[in-house]
Each structure stands twice: as C-alpha cells, then as structure tokens.
C-alpha cells in the first residue's frame, strides 16, 4: 500500500463535518477523495472544506454506492445517523474497503450477524470509532486493572448521561435524526461510549463475553416538560408523545460472572458524565468524582470528599503508555484528544493492512445491546440472551 491513504467520508452532519475538518484533513498521509451525504448542501460544504485544505475538489455524491465504486479509495469513514451505520459498513466491506463507523446502536440482531458474516467472508476489516476507549481516565484505569491494582473485577457501571433535550427538540430545524428515535423507540439507544471501555476492562470477546441482559425504562416526561417551557407553539411537538423513557437501566451478565450496569439518561436536566466505574475485590475507581479507593490504603469510614480528584496521585505510576506517548507528541484536537487517537489507530491499520484494535466482534456485540434492550423493555424487563458473535472464539482470542 502506498503511504498516502485515500479516504471517502460518508455522512456530513454535525459529527462528520467536524471530524472531516478537525481530524481527517489534519492527518498527514490522508487524502480525502470523496464526500457524500443525503443532503446536497452538506456534501457541498464538505467538498469546499476539502478543496481549501487539499487544493483539489473531491468527488461528491448523495449516494454512498457511488463512493464505494471508486477503485482508488482505500478506506471509508461512516458518520451517518445510526440507521445507516451497519448497512454502509457492510457495503464497504463487500466493496473491499477498510471501514470505520461512528458509534450508535443496532436496530436488529440480524444486522449484527450480517456484519460479522460479511467480515468473515470478505476478511475486510471494520472498526467501530469508539473514541471513549481512548479516554485518559479510561485507559489509566484499564492499565491499573491489568496490573491487578483493583483485584478481581466484579462489577462495572457507566452511562451516557448527557442532557440532549435541545438537540432532540430542534431535530426538525437541524435535520437531526435523534428526534424520530425518541418519538418512536424505547431502549438503550447509545450504549457504546460507556460499554466500550468497560468491555476492555472485562476482556469482552477476548476471554469473556456478555451473556444476557435485562432492561427497564422509566416513564418519559423530560421532553414534554422541555417542549412546554421552550417550544409550546411547535405544531408537531406541542402535543407529541415520546416513547423513549427518560432513564433506561440495563444490567448485563457476563460469562465470567461479572455484572455491568448501563444508564441512558438524556432527557432530564443534568451535568454530563459517562459515570465510568470499576469495582474489584481490592478497590474501585469512579468517574463521578474522579477518585480511586484502595483497600488498606484508604479508610472506608472516612469522609470521602477530600479525596475527590485523587486520580492525579496515581498518574505517574499508572498513566497508560498511549497517553504518555501522546503527551510527548502533543495532544491534538477533538473531545480532549480522543478523536485523534481513535482515528490514528484506524489509519494505522489501513496503512499497515492490519486488524484494527476495535473489531467487528466488538462492533456487533456492543451495538446489539440497543436492539436487545428494546426487546427486554417491550417484554416488561424480561431477560434476553446476548448472542455470541464470535461463535465460541471468545474463549481463545
Ligand atoms: N463519537 C462521538 O463522540 C460522537 C459525537 C457526536 C456524534 N457521534 C455519532 O456520529 C453520527 C452522526 O451524528 P450527527 O450528530 O452528525 O448527526 P446528523 O444528523 O447531524 O448527521 C448525520 C448525517 O448522516 C447523513 N446520512 C444519513 N444516512 C445517510 C446515507 N445513507 N448516506 C449518506 N449520508 C447519510 C444525514 O443526511 C446527515 O447529514 C451518529 O452516529 C452519532 O452517534 C459520535
């Protein structure tokens, strides 16, 4: 493979355009040769950004199939709304192109299986762009877990806890996909930001796997109240019923016996958090106040607030090598640097024709949680099984 990677970017809304300009066009040895969005104005806006940066206008289309038909393209980046991720990822693998997809949840288990089967037949790699797996805290804690600092890990929890009421309520004006999701579905629609780092801690698909889940949704009141206060003259939304419960709690059981609790909390007022928490037989970490508790070191009877933020005391010893190197080289843009890291790994695997670190089995199993949670909620919180997308290979991988 030549040193220069030729890339097509599909999906150019808020995320796609910011990744294009902030990360992809800033990456040495990457040339954007095609841009595509269902909306012509977004495609055009992106084409202009590429032309300004590279001095050459890229190919443009509203049909992703046209981009996949370009022989010279080595890799595809999918930043579309959730419903097109798996379809375009599969089509890219069929076209022989390395593909990286933005995060989101799956709509059915069938599409997750199709993803895995396409990879196993074509051997063309795909990667889920789970940038939170590259978070500084997440990686330091992972490093500590691997060194046994927290003992045997028993339980992890996390959430996507982000007040998105304005993004949802202004979905029509901004042509944003989330509004329809919240009006029509009820489930853990965005599991991977917290589940990705937890899966790394628990060796999911590499020595362990997720076996079953139960999911329960609260009533949906947050959007109604927000619309009453801020958009009461909106003819569509003023009397709309939202299906999506305000808080969705999902509990996952793993083959080695650990439990995982995921919380989706996006339609009530709150501060942002992914609530990453790891509990082991010798200690714990929690993102809520960035603190570490170690048995025998800290006093479990003492008031904990003076220790908030004590992760800083562990940096020197446990900072993950990825972040040590990153600080030496200079942290780049994008969600505190994590966007740069996830793309660096993807482009590196394209360049070297190697497997990306977050692979098809991760993508299928993490994304499947959305479809399974919808099913469990629809059944009143009944347990549902999580398929083994590795077909038994998790034991030896
Ligand atoms: N990793 C992160 O930190 C992070 C942050 C924000 C968003 N995201 C993810 O990025 C994705 C996009 O989010 P967004 O906020 O930009 O949404 P958006 O609605 O602003 O943009 C999505 C775009 O995809 C396009 N699209 C949909 N189907 C398509 C198809 N078949 N072919 C071509 N284009 C198509 C739409 O026209 C739209 O312009 C989502 O999956 C979201 O979850 C990830």
XYZ file of C-alpha atoms and ligand atoms in Angstrom:
441
model
C 0.000 0.000 0.000
C 1.274 3.455 -0.890
C 1.974 5.718 2.056
C -0.901 8.025 1.164
C -4.345 6.711 2.216
C -7.285 7.682 0.026
C -10.446 8.124 2.058
C -14.157 8.592 1.379
C -16.269 10.223 4.092
C -19.991 9.349 4.228
C -22.359 11.330 6.462
C -21.562 15.008 6.863
C -23.824 16.323 9.587
C -22.501 17.863 12.794
C -20.142 14.993 13.583
C -18.994 14.144 10.059
C -18.114 17.722 9.178
C -16.265 18.342 12.439
C -14.274 15.111 12.087
C -13.542 15.923 8.456
C -12.170 19.372 9.192
C -10.747 18.795 12.681
C -9.196 15.348 12.340
C -9.217 13.692 8.914
C -7.961 16.675 6.897
C -5.342 17.348 9.590
C -3.896 13.827 9.390
C -0.659 13.516 7.423
C -0.731 10.939 4.589
C -4.529 11.016 4.353
C -6.218 12.346 1.245
C -9.993 12.788 1.149
C -11.031 11.858 -2.372
C -14.826 11.626 -1.931
C -17.527 13.089 0.314
C -21.154 12.022 0.493
C -24.323 12.953 2.334
C -28.013 12.583 1.529
C -28.162 16.404 1.683
C -26.539 18.190 -1.220
C -25.707 21.334 0.784
C -23.819 19.309 3.403
C -21.909 17.448 0.705
C -21.040 20.745 -0.959
C -19.944 22.352 2.296
C -17.628 19.392 2.922
C -16.279 19.452 -0.633
C -15.326 23.115 -0.179
C -13.535 22.323 3.082
C -11.578 19.553 1.369
C -10.712 21.832 -1.561
C -9.499 24.571 0.789
C -7.330 22.112 2.675
C -6.005 19.902 -0.132
C -6.239 22.227 -3.122
C -8.295 19.685 -5.030
C -12.045 19.180 -5.192
C -13.140 15.691 -4.090
C -15.757 13.537 -5.822
C -19.223 14.308 -4.450
C -22.428 12.278 -4.378
C -25.649 11.828 -2.437
C -25.389 8.052 -2.930
C -22.823 6.139 -0.884
C -22.752 3.413 -3.554
C -21.049 5.895 -5.915
C -18.261 6.431 -3.384
C -17.756 2.695 -2.824
C -17.431 2.232 -6.596
C -14.253 4.354 -6.709
C -11.395 1.914 -7.116
C -8.716 4.196 -5.741
C -10.372 4.541 -2.329
C -8.625 2.589 0.447
C -10.878 3.402 3.374
C -14.360 4.634 4.227
C -15.387 6.650 7.280
C -19.112 6.419 8.149
C -20.525 9.332 10.168
C -24.187 8.963 9.225
C -27.184 8.697 11.506
C -27.422 5.384 13.387
C -29.779 3.630 10.964
C -27.227 3.645 8.133
C -24.071 2.589 10.034
C -24.283 -1.152 9.615
C -25.704 -1.049 6.085
C -22.842 1.146 4.818
C -20.211 -0.736 6.831
C -21.351 -3.997 5.243
C -21.422 -2.466 1.756
C -17.895 -1.081 2.282
C -16.557 -4.499 3.282
C -18.281 -6.003 0.231
C -16.519 -3.362 -1.889
C -13.162 -4.354 -0.363
C -12.642 -1.105 1.573
C -11.421 -0.836 5.160
C -14.226 0.882 7.034
C -14.619 2.773 10.284
C -18.070 3.573 11.617
C -19.230 6.111 14.132
C -20.953 4.807 17.238
C -24.627 4.109 17.884
C -26.851 1.134 18.466
C -28.184 -1.598 16.209
C -31.853 -1.987 15.291
C -31.870 -5.765 14.997
C -29.739 -8.759 15.867
C -29.925 -9.886 12.248
C -27.980 -6.843 11.064
C -25.282 -7.517 13.696
C -24.908 -11.098 12.459
C -24.765 -9.862 8.875
C -21.931 -7.554 9.854
C -19.942 -10.437 11.353
C -20.708 -12.803 8.476
C -19.643 -10.194 5.916
C -16.321 -9.713 7.681
C -15.712 -13.458 7.991
C -16.462 -13.983 4.290
C -14.651 -10.930 2.861
C -11.886 -10.633 5.520
C -12.110 -6.866 5.054
C -11.728 -5.268 8.485
C -14.120 -2.789 10.048
C -13.645 -0.707 13.181
C -16.119 0.976 15.490
C -14.899 4.514 16.191
C -15.426 4.309 19.942
C -13.336 7.288 20.957
C -14.160 6.815 24.662
C -11.993 3.688 24.688
C -9.128 6.194 24.317
C -10.114 8.434 27.259
C -7.221 9.271 29.550
C -9.050 8.091 32.682
C -10.469 5.017 30.956
C -7.007 3.953 29.776
C -5.289 4.656 33.091
C -7.916 2.601 34.913
C -7.556 -0.179 32.312
C -3.808 -0.149 32.935
C -4.429 -0.447 36.688
C -6.928 -3.279 36.145
C -4.405 -5.204 34.026
C -1.802 -4.753 36.776
C -4.236 -6.151 39.348
C -4.449 -2.960 41.420
C -8.218 -3.332 41.904
C -8.042 -7.114 42.469
C -10.551 -9.282 40.642
C -13.132 -7.133 38.848
C -16.694 -7.949 39.882
C -18.868 -5.126 38.566
C -18.601 -2.131 36.236
C -21.061 0.611 35.515
C -21.327 3.584 33.234
C -23.779 5.645 31.306
C -24.459 8.035 28.531
C -25.648 10.825 30.740
C -25.958 13.875 28.552
C -28.828 16.361 28.514
C -29.850 16.252 24.835
C -33.261 17.909 25.171
C -32.387 20.785 22.844
C -30.781 18.504 20.237
C -33.913 16.321 20.240
C -36.472 19.140 20.328
C -34.823 21.039 17.459
C -34.391 17.907 15.338
C -36.613 19.145 12.506
C -34.942 22.553 12.249
C -31.458 20.994 12.339
C -32.354 17.947 10.242
C -31.071 15.786 13.087
C -32.026 12.118 13.400
C -32.453 11.852 17.174
C -35.985 13.325 17.318
C -37.574 10.439 15.388
C -35.712 7.919 17.534
C -37.088 9.422 20.749
C -40.619 9.639 19.411
C -40.722 6.062 18.143
C -38.355 3.840 20.136
C -37.713 2.975 23.769
C -34.386 1.435 24.680
C -30.698 1.840 25.485
C -30.087 3.638 22.199
C -26.468 4.715 22.797
C -24.586 2.057 24.748
C -21.051 2.113 23.400
C -19.472 5.220 24.985
C -19.558 3.530 28.379
C -19.693 -0.101 27.288
C -16.569 0.140 25.085
C -14.163 0.982 27.929
C -15.968 -1.472 30.248
C -15.626 -4.229 27.622
C -11.870 -3.598 27.586
C -11.716 -3.875 31.387
C -13.701 -7.136 31.358
C -11.986 -8.732 28.308
C -15.291 -8.965 26.425
C -14.824 -11.037 23.228
C -11.279 -11.821 24.381
C -11.661 -14.314 27.245
C -15.115 -13.254 28.390
C -18.427 -12.376 26.804
C -21.766 -10.761 27.548
C -24.399 -13.457 28.074
C -27.738 -11.818 28.890
C -29.372 -8.557 29.857
C -32.424 -7.035 31.430
C -33.518 -3.511 30.632
C -36.126 -1.256 32.232
C -37.236 2.194 31.148
C -38.738 4.909 33.330
C -41.673 6.963 32.121
C -40.979 9.687 29.555
C -41.616 13.180 30.921
C -38.454 15.219 30.275
C -39.137 16.107 26.646
C -42.768 17.070 27.292
C -41.728 19.474 30.032
C -38.910 20.918 27.914
C -41.255 21.494 24.983
C -43.867 23.066 27.253
C -41.245 25.530 28.508
C -39.361 26.197 25.278
C -41.365 25.205 22.200
C -45.036 25.219 23.130
C -46.014 26.720 19.769
C -44.406 23.889 17.773
C -47.351 22.293 15.900
C -45.724 18.858 15.728
C -44.227 18.655 19.200
C -46.619 20.611 21.416
C -48.795 17.548 21.974
C -46.372 14.833 20.900
C -45.911 11.680 22.936
C -42.344 10.484 23.335
C -41.783 6.725 23.584
C -38.211 6.935 24.871
C -38.132 6.632 28.677
C -36.108 9.318 30.447
C -33.859 6.835 32.280
C -33.112 3.405 30.872
C -31.265 0.981 33.124
C -29.702 -2.122 31.613
C -27.982 -4.878 33.578
C -25.717 -7.246 31.682
C -24.413 -10.568 32.975
C -21.024 -11.794 31.722
C -19.746 -15.346 31.222
C -17.122 -14.979 33.979
C -19.778 -13.781 36.417
C -19.310 -10.007 36.355
C -22.252 -7.631 36.041
C -22.418 -4.368 34.089
C -24.988 -1.622 34.657
C -25.578 0.870 31.831
C -27.658 4.020 32.245
C -29.087 6.055 29.392
C -30.052 9.442 30.812
C -30.536 12.055 28.086
C -33.866 13.849 28.561
C -33.746 15.258 32.108
C -31.680 18.240 33.294
C -28.201 17.123 34.427
C -24.438 17.594 34.056
C -22.535 15.493 31.504
C -20.982 12.239 32.685
C -20.211 8.771 31.452
C -20.051 7.627 35.078
C -17.306 5.091 34.354
C -16.986 2.942 37.493
C -14.938 -0.183 38.121
C -15.354 -2.316 41.253
C -12.887 -5.008 42.247
C -12.017 -7.073 45.300
C -9.177 -4.673 46.201
C -10.520 -1.285 45.188
C -12.522 0.904 42.889
C -12.483 3.857 40.518
C -15.375 6.193 39.857
C -15.546 8.973 37.296
C -18.262 10.837 39.205
C -15.632 12.453 41.414
C -12.529 11.097 39.690
C -11.406 9.129 42.664
C -9.754 5.837 43.456
C -10.274 3.840 46.627
C -7.808 1.104 47.513
C -8.393 -1.393 50.305
C -5.761 -0.991 53.006
C -4.664 2.398 51.663
C -7.809 4.459 52.136
C -10.114 4.464 55.138
C -13.604 3.268 54.281
C -15.028 5.029 57.351
C -13.564 8.430 56.459
C -15.432 11.219 54.706
C -14.577 10.760 51.030
C -14.957 14.291 49.659
C -11.350 15.391 50.470
C -10.181 12.536 48.209
C -12.224 13.661 45.184
C -9.880 14.053 42.242
C -7.213 11.824 43.790
C -6.618 10.106 40.407
C -3.876 12.733 39.995
C -1.876 10.914 42.690
C -1.814 7.778 40.505
C -0.855 9.338 37.183
C 2.885 8.982 37.452
C 2.725 5.291 38.210
C -0.224 4.238 36.054
C -0.695 6.651 33.123
C -1.370 4.465 30.093
C 1.531 4.245 27.584
C -0.791 5.553 24.831
C -1.306 8.797 26.765
C 2.354 9.057 27.858
C 3.346 8.984 24.194
C 0.511 11.326 23.278
C 1.666 13.948 25.787
C 5.204 13.717 24.420
C 3.939 14.278 20.883
C 1.388 16.958 21.831
C -2.307 16.267 22.385
C -4.399 17.060 19.312
C -7.959 18.276 18.870
C -11.283 16.509 19.249
C -13.050 15.754 22.553
C -9.869 16.381 24.547
C -7.753 14.380 22.116
C -9.604 11.067 21.975
C -10.926 11.618 18.429
C -7.373 11.964 17.191
C -6.303 8.735 18.919
C -9.151 6.609 17.582
C -8.545 7.837 14.018
C -4.772 7.400 14.360
C -5.351 3.713 15.158
C -7.760 3.287 12.250
C -5.481 4.934 9.685
C -2.505 2.986 11.046
C -4.328 -0.302 10.478
C -5.283 0.765 6.935
C -1.694 1.740 6.187
C -0.253 -1.490 7.560
C -3.164 -3.653 6.368
C -3.574 -4.966 9.903
C -6.639 -5.619 12.043
C -7.930 -2.557 13.893
C -7.940 -2.725 17.701
C -11.756 -2.434 17.952
C -13.032 -5.053 15.572
C -16.186 -6.465 14.023
C -16.985 -8.606 17.078
C -16.760 -5.547 19.326
C -18.931 -3.560 16.954
C -21.598 -6.269 16.668
C -21.772 -7.153 20.358
C -21.670 -3.574 21.677
C -24.239 -2.319 19.166
C -26.517 -5.327 19.696
C -27.283 -4.045 23.216
C -29.656 -1.426 21.745
C -31.847 -3.927 19.921
C -31.809 -6.334 22.872
C -32.653 -3.612 25.361
C -35.646 -2.548 23.252
C -36.787 -6.165 23.290
C -36.334 -6.576 27.044
C -38.214 -3.330 27.782
C -41.026 -4.352 25.441
C -41.273 -7.606 27.412
C -41.553 -5.766 30.744
C -37.896 -6.214 31.695
C -37.540 -9.898 30.847
C -34.010 -11.284 30.455
C -32.886 -11.706 26.849
C -29.818 -13.575 25.675
C -26.923 -11.764 24.038
C -25.660 -13.774 21.055
C -22.068 -14.989 20.956
C -20.995 -13.159 17.813
C -17.574 -14.829 17.964
C -19.163 -18.303 17.712
C -17.083 -19.540 20.628
C -13.831 -17.874 19.615
C -14.027 -15.505 22.630
C -12.555 -18.256 24.802
C -9.275 -18.318 22.882
C -8.975 -14.847 21.367
N -18.008 9.529 18.961
C -18.513 10.689 19.350
O -18.029 11.328 20.272
C -19.702 11.226 18.627
C -20.124 12.548 18.820
C -21.229 13.007 18.106
C -21.892 12.163 17.223
N -21.443 10.886 17.051
C -22.112 9.968 16.109
O -21.925 10.476 14.808
C -23.049 10.110 13.997
C -23.644 11.344 13.318
O -24.116 12.242 14.289
P -24.502 13.737 13.900
O -24.777 14.444 15.168
O -23.502 14.292 12.960
O -25.876 13.521 13.119
P -26.509 14.422 11.971
O -27.955 14.073 11.908
O -26.109 15.848 12.197
O -25.776 13.908 10.661
C -25.979 12.656 10.118
C -25.823 12.793 8.623
O -25.835 11.499 8.025
C -26.447 11.638 6.759
N -26.889 10.337 6.267
C -27.832 9.526 6.801
N -27.985 8.413 6.052
C -27.113 8.537 5.026
C -26.820 7.719 3.895
N -27.464 6.559 3.687
N -25.883 8.150 3.025
C -25.247 9.324 3.216
N -25.491 10.147 4.278
C -26.421 9.756 5.157
C -27.591 12.618 7.015
O -28.040 13.199 5.817
C -26.952 13.601 7.965
O -26.417 14.725 7.309
C -24.025 9.406 14.927
O -23.821 8.038 14.814
C -23.607 9.871 16.294
O -23.957 8.950 17.279
C -20.368 10.413 17.739
